[in-house]
Amino acid sequence: QDSTSNILLSSCLLSKNIQNFTYRSNSSSSEYIKLLTFSIQNLRYSLPSNPKPAIIIFPLSEYQLQHAILCLRQSSLTIRVRSGGHSYEGLSYTTSYNYPFGIIDLTNLNRVQVDPSSATAWVEAGATLGEIYYNVAVESNQTLGFPAGSCATIGSGGHISGGGYGFLSRKYGLAADNVLDVTFIDPNGRVLNRSQMDEDVFWAVRGGGGGSWGIVYAWKLRLVPVPNQVTWFNIYKSGLIEPLADLVHKWQDVGPSLPDEFFLSTAISGLWDGNGSVTFTGLYLGPKESAFSILSKRYPELQISESDLEEMSWIETTVKAAWVNSVSDLRNRGTSKNFFKAKSDYVKTPISKEGLIGAIKFLTKETSAYIIFKPYGGVLERIGGTDLPFPHRAGNLYNIQYVIDWTKVEEGMTDKYIAWLRDFYAYMGSFVSKNPRAAYVNYLDLDLGTNNWTAGTSSTVDDVNHARLWGNAYFLWNYDRLVRAKTKIDPENVFNNEQSIPPLSK
Ligand code: FDA
């Protein structure tokens, strides 16, 4: 991007009264780096070697967002859009392709308007989940909540675009299942709502993955009732591998089949001394006496006592789940960050006890790694597998997330950590869903394959078939409808990235 192009781009932006933007070349580099990195959640993609945007634009209104798209399209820059910056593979702010790009960053578009009487909210796509939870709880006098993920700094733009699973999902579905309407800006800058857009496109933007279609400016969300007091617990067990494997083996029956009001996940890691640890995290939408009675009956092996259970408001459980200190901290966008790589799987038949023992033993070799089993079942079992792009509904017991994280760059360690995670994933292959081996698009994983846009972004049948590698893993039978939606809304493939849905444009 040379200075003449910058002048043209600036004059386009300024003519639309867009003044919040910063160039890589002419801003003081520390200011530019600060604005670029503040929401980068995976530090693996914040290194000097990662390609950086020529410009970052921070629109303040729907009008400015619309014109940021049009001005970038007039320039030679490719568009990246960023909401909360939590993409596992950095797709909202960097690229492995060699083309110059600009970021439209939605941080300032974070208004949340709650209407308690209709139990709905209009939420700008730059709002974080923490901002949504906070506003919904305050404005509804703690009678309403919203089913979405646990980390407070996740952006609603990327999260809801990929589904959005959380503690309320067994009762109320994914975040995307609760989208009633959308204000969406297409690649030609047209502002469309549900009634103005193609049915396939409204379907695709609710779970077909961010960064493929255009930009969601705002979501209209259905809010859900939450009781005054709910029950929360977090139980840590460590010790010999075999009894822990027994516990997790039983969890596979219990977690996915508890009443819809119950969420019970497990996180497993290995310890250096050759033992293992398992943390059970639970939320029950009701009083602790009922939670205790259900758990004692269904899962006596957990040996829970009533004092392990704590009653609190729903909003306080979001504080616990996000590991922040207070309800007001839910609105704080600055969180701790680290370097990480993650992968995911779905489990349809319980893993044998031997398989689980093998998994925990594997984990004892690398204590920077852990796995999380999140229960499905509940209403997720009863929502159709084609209703939205997210297909992992009936028949799935739980999702596995594999994570390895570290806090500083050390020579050769990144490759070692990632290689370890890939080996572990290979070990787990025989226990999880197959043909295809499924994955969750919000746990983005470029190991599954990438588009090859190095020689331009026009897309052919071969590109569409190649993208099935990951398209089928994330979306199963819904992949072809996503290609249709993409071809309708973005035939020129303006919104593309390493794993965007390719159009059938030739
Ligand atoms: P980011 O801004 O990086 O965007 C992600 C993708 O969406 C990019 O391709 C981007 O271009 C695109 N995009 C962003 N805004 C858009 C918009 N307005 N319109 C169109 N496209 C847009 N998931 C989950 O389901 N449950 C959970 O509990 C968690 N927990 C969790 C914890 C932590 C620490 C991390 C890092 C991630 C999670 N996730 C998760 C995964 C998370 O849902 C996923 O990474 C989301 O895509 C993040 O959305 P952001 O807007 O923050 O990311």
Coordinates of N, CA and C in Angstrom, one line a residue, residues 229-407:
Q229 N -32.2 -17.5 41.9 CA -31.0 -18.1 42.4 C -30.7 -19.4 41.6
V230 N -29.5 -19.6 41.3 CA -29.1 -20.9 40.6 C -28.0 -21.5 41.4
T231 N -27.6 -22.7 41.0 CA -26.6 -23.4 41.8 C -25.3 -23.6 41.0
W232 N -24.2 -23.3 41.6 CA -22.9 -23.4 40.9 C -22.0 -24.3 41.7
F233 N -21.1 -25.0 41.0 CA -20.0 -25.7 41.8 C -18.8 -26.0 40.8
N234 N -17.7 -26.2 41.5 CA -16.5 -26.5 40.8 C -15.7 -27.5 41.7
I235 N -15.6 -28.7 41.3 CA -15.0 -29.7 42.1 C -13.7 -30.3 41.5
Y236 N -12.6 -30.2 42.2 CA -11.3 -30.7 41.7 C -11.0 -32.0 42.3
K237 N -10.6 -33.0 41.5 CA -10.2 -34.3 42.0 C -8.8 -34.6 41.4
S238 N -7.9 -35.1 42.2 CA -6.6 -35.5 41.6 C -6.3 -36.8 42.2
G239 N -5.4 -37.6 41.5 CA -5.0 -38.8 42.1 C -4.6 -39.8 41.0
L240 N -4.8 -41.1 41.4 CA -4.4 -42.2 40.4 C -5.3 -42.1 39.2
I241 N -4.7 -42.5 38.1 CA -5.4 -42.4 36.8 C -6.6 -43.3 36.7
E242 N -6.5 -44.5 37.2 CA -7.6 -45.5 37.0 C -8.9 -45.0 37.7
P243 N -8.9 -44.6 38.9 CA -10.2 -44.1 39.5 C -10.7 -42.9 38.8
L244 N -9.8 -42.0 38.4 CA -10.3 -40.8 37.6 C -10.9 -41.2 36.3
A245 N -10.3 -42.2 35.6 CA -10.9 -42.7 34.4 C -12.3 -43.3 34.6
D246 N -12.4 -44.0 35.8 CA -13.8 -44.5 36.1 C -14.8 -43.4 36.2
L247 N -14.4 -42.3 36.9 CA -15.3 -41.2 37.1 C -15.7 -40.5 35.8
V248 N -14.7 -40.3 34.9 CA -15.0 -39.7 33.6 C -15.8 -40.7 32.8
H249 N -15.5 -42.0 32.9 CA -16.3 -43.0 32.1 C -17.8 -42.8 32.5
K250 N -18.1 -42.7 33.8 CA -19.5 -42.6 34.2 C -20.0 -41.2 33.8
W251 N -19.2 -40.2 33.8 CA -19.7 -38.8 33.4 C -20.3 -38.9 32.0
Q252 N -19.7 -39.7 31.1 CA -20.2 -39.8 29.7 C -21.6 -40.2 29.7
D253 N -22.1 -41.0 30.6 CA -23.5 -41.3 30.7 C -24.3 -40.2 31.3
V254 N -23.7 -39.6 32.3 CA -24.5 -38.7 33.2 C -24.6 -37.3 32.5
G255 N -23.5 -36.7 32.1 CA -23.4 -35.3 31.6 C -24.4 -35.0 30.5
P256 N -24.5 -35.9 29.5 CA -25.4 -35.6 28.4 C -26.8 -35.9 28.7
S257 N -27.1 -36.7 29.8 CA -28.5 -37.1 30.0 C -29.2 -36.5 31.2
L258 N -28.5 -35.6 31.9 CA -29.1 -34.9 33.0 C -30.3 -34.1 32.6
P259 N -31.1 -33.6 33.5 CA -32.2 -32.7 33.0 C -31.6 -31.5 32.3
D260 N -32.4 -30.9 31.4 CA -31.9 -29.8 30.6 C -31.4 -28.6 31.5
E261 N -31.9 -28.5 32.7 CA -31.5 -27.4 33.5 C -30.1 -27.6 34.1
F262 N -29.5 -28.8 33.8 CA -28.2 -29.1 34.4 C -27.1 -29.0 33.4
F263 N -26.0 -28.3 33.7 CA -24.8 -28.3 32.9 C -23.7 -28.9 33.8
L264 N -23.0 -29.9 33.3 CA -21.9 -30.5 34.0 C -20.8 -30.9 33.1
S265 N -19.7 -30.1 33.1 CA -18.6 -30.4 32.2 C -17.4 -30.9 33.0
T266 N -16.4 -31.5 32.3 CA -15.2 -32.0 33.0 C -14.0 -31.5 32.2
A267 N -13.0 -31.1 33.0 CA -11.7 -30.7 32.4 C -10.6 -31.7 32.9
I268 N -9.8 -32.2 32.1 CA -8.9 -33.3 32.5 C -7.5 -32.9 32.1
S269 N -6.6 -33.1 33.1 CA -5.2 -32.9 32.7 C -4.3 -33.9 33.5
G270 N -3.0 -34.0 33.0 CA -2.1 -34.9 33.7 C -1.2 -34.1 34.6
L271 N -0.7 -34.8 35.6 CA 0.3 -34.2 36.5 C 1.7 -34.8 36.3
W272 N 2.7 -34.0 36.7 CA 4.1 -34.4 36.4 C 4.4 -35.7 37.2
D273 N 3.7 -35.9 38.4 CA 4.0 -37.1 39.2 C 3.4 -38.4 38.6
G274 N 2.8 -38.3 37.4 CA 2.2 -39.4 36.8 C 0.7 -39.7 37.1
N275 N 0.2 -38.8 38.0 CA -1.3 -38.9 38.3 C -2.0 -38.0 37.4
G276 N -3.3 -37.9 37.6 CA -4.1 -37.0 36.8 C -5.0 -36.1 37.6
S277 N -5.7 -35.2 37.0 CA -6.7 -34.4 37.7 C -7.9 -34.1 36.8
V278 N -9.0 -34.1 37.5 CA -10.3 -33.8 36.7 C -11.1 -32.7 37.5
T279 N -11.5 -31.7 36.8 CA -12.3 -30.6 37.4 C -13.7 -30.7 36.8
F280 N -14.7 -30.8 37.7 CA -16.1 -30.8 37.3 C -16.7 -29.5 37.6
T281 N -17.3 -28.9 36.5 CA -17.9 -27.6 36.7 C -19.4 -27.7 36.4
G282 N -20.2 -27.2 37.3 CA -21.6 -27.4 37.2 C -22.4 -26.2 37.4
L283 N -23.5 -26.1 36.6 CA -24.5 -25.0 36.8 C -25.9 -25.7 36.8
Y284 N -26.7 -25.4 37.8 CA -28.1 -26.0 37.8 C -29.0 -24.8 37.9
L285 N -30.0 -24.8 37.0 CA -31.0 -23.7 37.1 C -32.1 -24.0 38.1
G286 N -31.7 -23.9 39.4 CA -32.6 -24.2 40.4 C -31.9 -24.2 41.8
P287 N -32.6 -24.6 42.8 CA -32.0 -24.5 44.2 C -31.0 -25.7 44.4
K288 N -30.1 -25.5 45.4 CA -29.1 -26.4 45.6 C -29.6 -27.8 46.1
E289 N -30.7 -27.8 46.9 CA -31.3 -29.0 47.3 C -31.6 -29.9 46.2
S290 N -32.2 -29.4 45.1 CA -32.6 -30.2 43.9 C -31.3 -30.7 43.2
A291 N -30.3 -29.7 43.1 CA -29.1 -30.1 42.4 C -28.4 -31.3 43.2
F292 N -28.4 -31.2 44.5 CA -27.8 -32.2 45.3 C -28.5 -33.5 45.2
S293 N -29.8 -33.4 45.2 CA -30.6 -34.7 45.1 C -30.4 -35.3 43.7
I294 N -30.4 -34.5 42.7 CA -30.2 -35.1 41.3 C -28.8 -35.8 41.2
L295 N -27.8 -35.0 41.7 CA -26.4 -35.6 41.6 C -26.2 -36.8 42.4
S296 N -26.8 -36.8 43.6 CA -26.6 -37.9 44.5 C -27.2 -39.2 43.9
K297 N -28.3 -39.0 43.2 CA -29.0 -40.1 42.6 C -28.2 -40.6 41.3
R298 N -27.9 -39.6 40.4 CA -27.4 -39.9 39.1 C -25.9 -40.2 39.1
Y299 N -25.2 -39.6 40.0 CA -23.8 -39.6 39.9 C -23.1 -39.7 41.3
P300 N -23.5 -40.8 42.1 CA -23.0 -40.9 43.5 C -21.5 -41.0 43.5
E301 N -20.9 -41.5 42.4 CA -19.4 -41.6 42.4 C -18.7 -40.3 42.6
L302 N -19.4 -39.2 42.3 CA -18.8 -37.9 42.4 C -18.6 -37.5 43.9
Q303 N -19.3 -38.2 44.7 CA -19.2 -38.0 46.2 C -19.3 -36.5 46.5
I304 N -20.3 -35.9 46.0 CA -20.5 -34.5 46.2 C -21.1 -34.2 47.6
S305 N -20.8 -33.2 48.3 CA -21.6 -32.9 49.5 C -22.3 -31.5 49.3
E306 N -23.3 -31.3 50.1 CA -24.1 -30.1 49.9 C -23.3 -28.8 50.0
S307 N -22.2 -28.9 50.8 CA -21.4 -27.7 51.0 C -20.5 -27.4 49.7
D308 N -20.4 -28.4 48.8 CA -19.7 -28.0 47.5 C -20.5 -27.1 46.6
L309 N -21.8 -27.1 46.9 CA -22.8 -26.3 46.0 C -23.0 -24.9 46.6
E310 N -23.1 -24.0 45.7 CA -23.3 -22.6 46.1 C -24.4 -22.0 45.3
E311 N -25.3 -21.3 46.1 CA -26.4 -20.6 45.3 C -26.0 -19.2 45.1
M312 N -26.3 -18.7 43.9 CA -26.0 -17.3 43.5 C -26.9 -16.9 42.3
S313 N -26.8 -15.7 41.9 CA -27.6 -15.3 40.8 C -26.9 -15.8 39.5
W314 N -27.7 -15.8 38.4 CA -27.1 -16.3 37.1 C -25.9 -15.4 36.7
I315 N -26.1 -14.1 36.9 CA -25.0 -13.2 36.4 C -23.7 -13.5 37.2
E316 N -23.8 -13.9 38.5 CA -22.6 -14.3 39.3 C -22.0 -15.6 38.7
T317 N -22.8 -16.4 38.2 CA -22.2 -17.6 37.6 C -21.4 -17.3 36.3
T318 N -21.8 -16.2 35.6 CA -21.0 -15.8 34.4 C -19.7 -15.3 34.9
V319 N -19.6 -14.6 36.0 CA -18.4 -14.1 36.6 C -17.4 -15.3 36.9
K320 N -18.0 -16.3 37.5 CA -17.2 -17.5 37.9 C -16.7 -18.2 36.6
A321 N -17.6 -18.4 35.6 CA -17.3 -19.1 34.4 C -16.2 -18.4 33.6
A322 N -16.2 -17.0 33.7 CA -15.2 -16.3 33.0 C -13.9 -16.0 33.8
W323 N -13.9 -16.5 35.0 CA -12.7 -16.3 35.8 C -12.4 -14.8 36.0
V324 N -13.4 -14.0 36.2 CA -13.1 -12.6 36.5 C -13.5 -12.4 37.9
N325 N -13.3 -11.1 38.4 CA -13.5 -10.9 39.9 C -14.9 -10.4 40.3
S326 N -15.5 -9.7 39.4 CA -16.8 -9.1 39.8 C -17.7 -8.9 38.6
V327 N -19.0 -8.6 38.9 CA -20.0 -8.4 37.8 C -19.5 -7.3 37.0
S328 N -19.0 -6.2 37.6 CA -18.6 -5.1 36.7 C -17.4 -5.4 35.8
D329 N -16.6 -6.4 36.3 CA -15.4 -6.8 35.5 C -15.8 -7.5 34.2
L330 N -17.1 -7.9 34.1 CA -17.6 -8.6 32.9 C -17.4 -7.6 31.7
R331 N -17.4 -6.3 32.0 CA -17.3 -5.3 30.8 C -15.9 -5.0 30.5
N332 N -15.0 -5.5 31.3 CA -13.6 -5.2 31.1 C -13.0 -5.9 29.9
R333 N -12.5 -5.2 28.9 CA -12.0 -5.9 27.7 C -10.6 -6.4 27.8
G334 N -9.8 -5.9 28.8 CA -8.5 -6.4 28.9 C -8.3 -7.7 29.7
T335 N -7.9 -8.7 29.1 CA -7.8 -10.0 29.9 C -6.4 -10.5 29.7
S336 N -6.0 -11.5 30.5 CA -4.7 -12.1 30.3 C -4.8 -13.0 29.0
K337 N -3.7 -13.1 28.3 CA -3.6 -13.8 27.0 C -2.4 -14.7 27.1
N338 N -2.5 -15.7 26.2 CA -1.3 -16.6 26.1 C -1.2 -17.1 24.7
F339 N -0.2 -18.0 24.5 CA 0.0 -18.6 23.2 C -0.8 -20.0 23.3
F340 N -1.5 -20.3 22.3 CA -2.2 -21.6 22.3 C -2.5 -22.2 21.0
K341 N -2.7 -23.5 21.0 CA -3.2 -24.2 19.8 C -4.3 -25.1 20.4
A342 N -5.5 -25.2 19.6 CA -6.6 -26.1 20.1 C -7.1 -26.9 18.9
K343 N -7.8 -28.0 19.3 CA -8.5 -28.8 18.3 C -9.7 -29.3 18.9
S344 N -10.6 -29.9 18.1 CA -11.9 -30.4 18.7 C -12.4 -31.7 18.1
D345 N -13.3 -32.3 18.8 CA -13.9 -33.6 18.3 C -15.3 -33.6 18.9
Y346 N -16.1 -34.5 18.3 CA -17.4 -34.9 18.9 C -17.4 -36.4 19.2
V347 N -18.1 -36.7 20.3 CA -18.2 -38.1 20.7 C -19.6 -38.6 20.7
K348 N -19.8 -39.7 20.0 CA -21.2 -40.2 19.8 C -21.4 -41.5 20.6
T349 N -20.3 -42.3 20.9 CA -20.5 -43.4 21.7 C -19.4 -43.3 22.8
P350 N -19.8 -43.7 24.0 CA -18.8 -43.5 25.2 C -17.5 -44.1 24.9
I351 N -16.5 -43.4 25.3 CA -15.1 -43.9 25.2 C -14.9 -45.0 26.2
S352 N -14.2 -46.1 25.9 CA -14.0 -47.1 26.8 C -13.1 -46.6 28.0
K353 N -13.2 -47.4 29.1 CA -12.3 -47.0 30.2 C -10.8 -47.0 29.8
E354 N -10.5 -48.1 29.1 CA -9.1 -48.2 28.6 C -8.7 -47.0 27.8
G355 N -9.6 -46.5 26.9 CA -9.3 -45.4 26.1 C -9.0 -44.1 27.0
L356 N -9.9 -44.0 28.0 CA -9.7 -42.8 28.9 C -8.4 -42.9 29.7
I357 N -8.1 -44.1 30.1 CA -6.8 -44.3 30.9 C -5.6 -43.9 30.0
G358 N -5.7 -44.3 28.7 CA -4.7 -44.0 27.8 C -4.6 -42.5 27.6
A359 N -5.8 -41.8 27.5 CA -5.8 -40.3 27.3 C -5.1 -39.6 28.5
I360 N -5.5 -40.0 29.7 CA -4.9 -39.3 30.9 C -3.4 -39.6 30.9
K361 N -3.0 -40.8 30.6 CA -1.6 -41.1 30.6 C -0.8 -40.2 29.6
F362 N -1.4 -40.1 28.5 CA -0.9 -39.2 27.4 C -0.7 -37.8 28.0
L363 N -1.7 -37.3 28.7 CA -1.7 -36.0 29.3 C -0.6 -35.8 30.4
T364 N -0.2 -36.9 31.0 CA 0.8 -36.7 32.1 C 2.2 -36.4 31.4
K365 N 2.3 -36.6 30.1 CA 3.6 -36.3 29.4 C 3.7 -34.9 29.1
E366 N 2.6 -34.1 29.2 CA 2.6 -32.7 28.8 C 1.7 -31.9 29.6
T367 N 2.2 -31.3 30.7 CA 1.3 -30.7 31.7 C 0.8 -29.3 31.2
S368 N 1.3 -28.8 30.0 CA 0.7 -27.6 29.5 C -0.6 -27.8 28.7
A369 N -1.0 -29.1 28.7 CA -2.2 -29.4 27.9 C -3.3 -29.8 28.8
Y370 N -4.5 -29.6 28.3 CA -5.7 -30.1 29.0 C -6.8 -30.4 28.0
I371 N -7.8 -31.2 28.4 CA -8.9 -31.4 27.5 C -10.2 -31.1 28.3
I372 N -11.2 -30.6 27.6 CA -12.5 -30.3 28.2 C -13.6 -31.0 27.5
F373 N -14.4 -31.7 28.3 CA -15.6 -32.4 27.7 C -16.8 -31.6 28.0
K374 N -17.5 -31.1 27.0 CA -18.7 -30.3 27.3 C -19.9 -31.1 26.8
P375 N -20.9 -31.2 27.7 CA -22.1 -32.1 27.5 C -23.0 -31.5 26.4
Y376 N -23.5 -32.4 25.6 CA -24.6 -32.0 24.7 C -25.9 -32.6 25.2
G377 N -26.8 -33.1 24.4 CA -28.1 -33.6 24.9 C -28.9 -32.4 25.2
G378 N -30.0 -32.6 26.0 CA -30.9 -31.5 26.3 C -31.6 -31.0 25.1
V379 N -31.8 -29.7 25.0 CA -32.5 -29.2 23.8 C -31.7 -29.3 22.5
L380 N -30.3 -29.4 22.7 CA -29.5 -29.6 21.5 C -29.8 -30.8 20.7
E381 N -30.4 -31.8 21.5 CA -30.8 -33.1 20.9 C -32.1 -32.9 20.1
R382 N -32.8 -31.9 20.4 CA -34.2 -31.7 19.8 C -34.2 -30.7 18.7
I383 N -33.1 -30.0 18.5 CA -33.1 -29.0 17.4 C -32.5 -29.7 16.2
G384 N -33.2 -29.5 15.0 CA -32.8 -30.3 13.8 C -31.4 -30.0 13.4
G385 N -30.8 -31.0 12.8 CA -29.4 -30.8 12.3 C -29.2 -30.0 11.0
T386 N -30.4 -29.6 10.4 CA -30.3 -28.7 9.3 C -30.9 -27.3 9.6
D387 N -31.4 -27.2 10.8 CA -32.1 -25.9 11.1 C -31.2 -24.7 10.9
L388 N -29.9 -24.9 11.4 CA -28.9 -23.9 11.2 C -27.6 -24.7 10.7
P389 N -26.6 -23.9 10.3 CA -25.4 -24.6 9.7 C -24.7 -25.5 10.7
F390 N -24.9 -25.2 12.0 CA -24.3 -26.1 13.1 C -25.0 -27.4 13.1
P391 N -24.3 -28.5 12.8 CA -25.0 -29.8 12.6 C -24.9 -30.8 13.8
H392 N -24.1 -30.4 14.8 CA -23.8 -31.4 15.8 C -24.9 -31.5 16.9
R393 N -26.0 -32.1 16.5 CA -27.1 -32.1 17.5 C -27.4 -33.5 17.9
A394 N -28.6 -34.1 17.5 CA -29.0 -35.4 18.1 C -27.9 -36.4 17.8
G395 N -27.6 -37.2 18.8 CA -26.7 -38.3 18.7 C -25.3 -38.0 19.2
N396 N -25.0 -36.7 19.4 CA -23.7 -36.3 20.0 C -23.8 -36.3 21.5
L397 N -22.9 -37.0 22.2 CA -22.9 -37.0 23.6 C -22.2 -35.8 24.1
Y398 N -21.1 -35.5 23.6 CA -20.3 -34.3 24.0 C -19.3 -33.9 23.0
N399 N -18.8 -32.7 23.3 CA -17.7 -32.1 22.5 C -16.4 -32.2 23.3
I400 N -15.3 -32.5 22.6 CA -14.0 -32.5 23.3 C -13.2 -31.3 22.7
Q401 N -12.6 -30.5 23.6 CA -11.7 -29.5 23.1 C -10.3 -29.9 23.7
Y402 N -9.3 -29.9 22.8 CA -7.9 -30.2 23.2 C -7.2 -28.8 23.2
V403 N -6.5 -28.5 24.3 CA -5.8 -27.2 24.3 C -4.4 -27.4 24.9
I404 N -3.5 -26.7 24.2 CA -2.2 -26.6 24.8 C -1.8 -25.1 24.9
D405 N -1.4 -24.6 26.0 CA -1.0 -23.2 26.0 C 0.3 -23.0 26.8
W406 N 0.9 -21.8 26.5 CA 2.1 -21.5 27.1 C 2.2 -20.0 27.1
T407 N 3.2 -19.5 27.9 CA 3.1 -18.0 28.2 C 4.3 -17.2 27.6

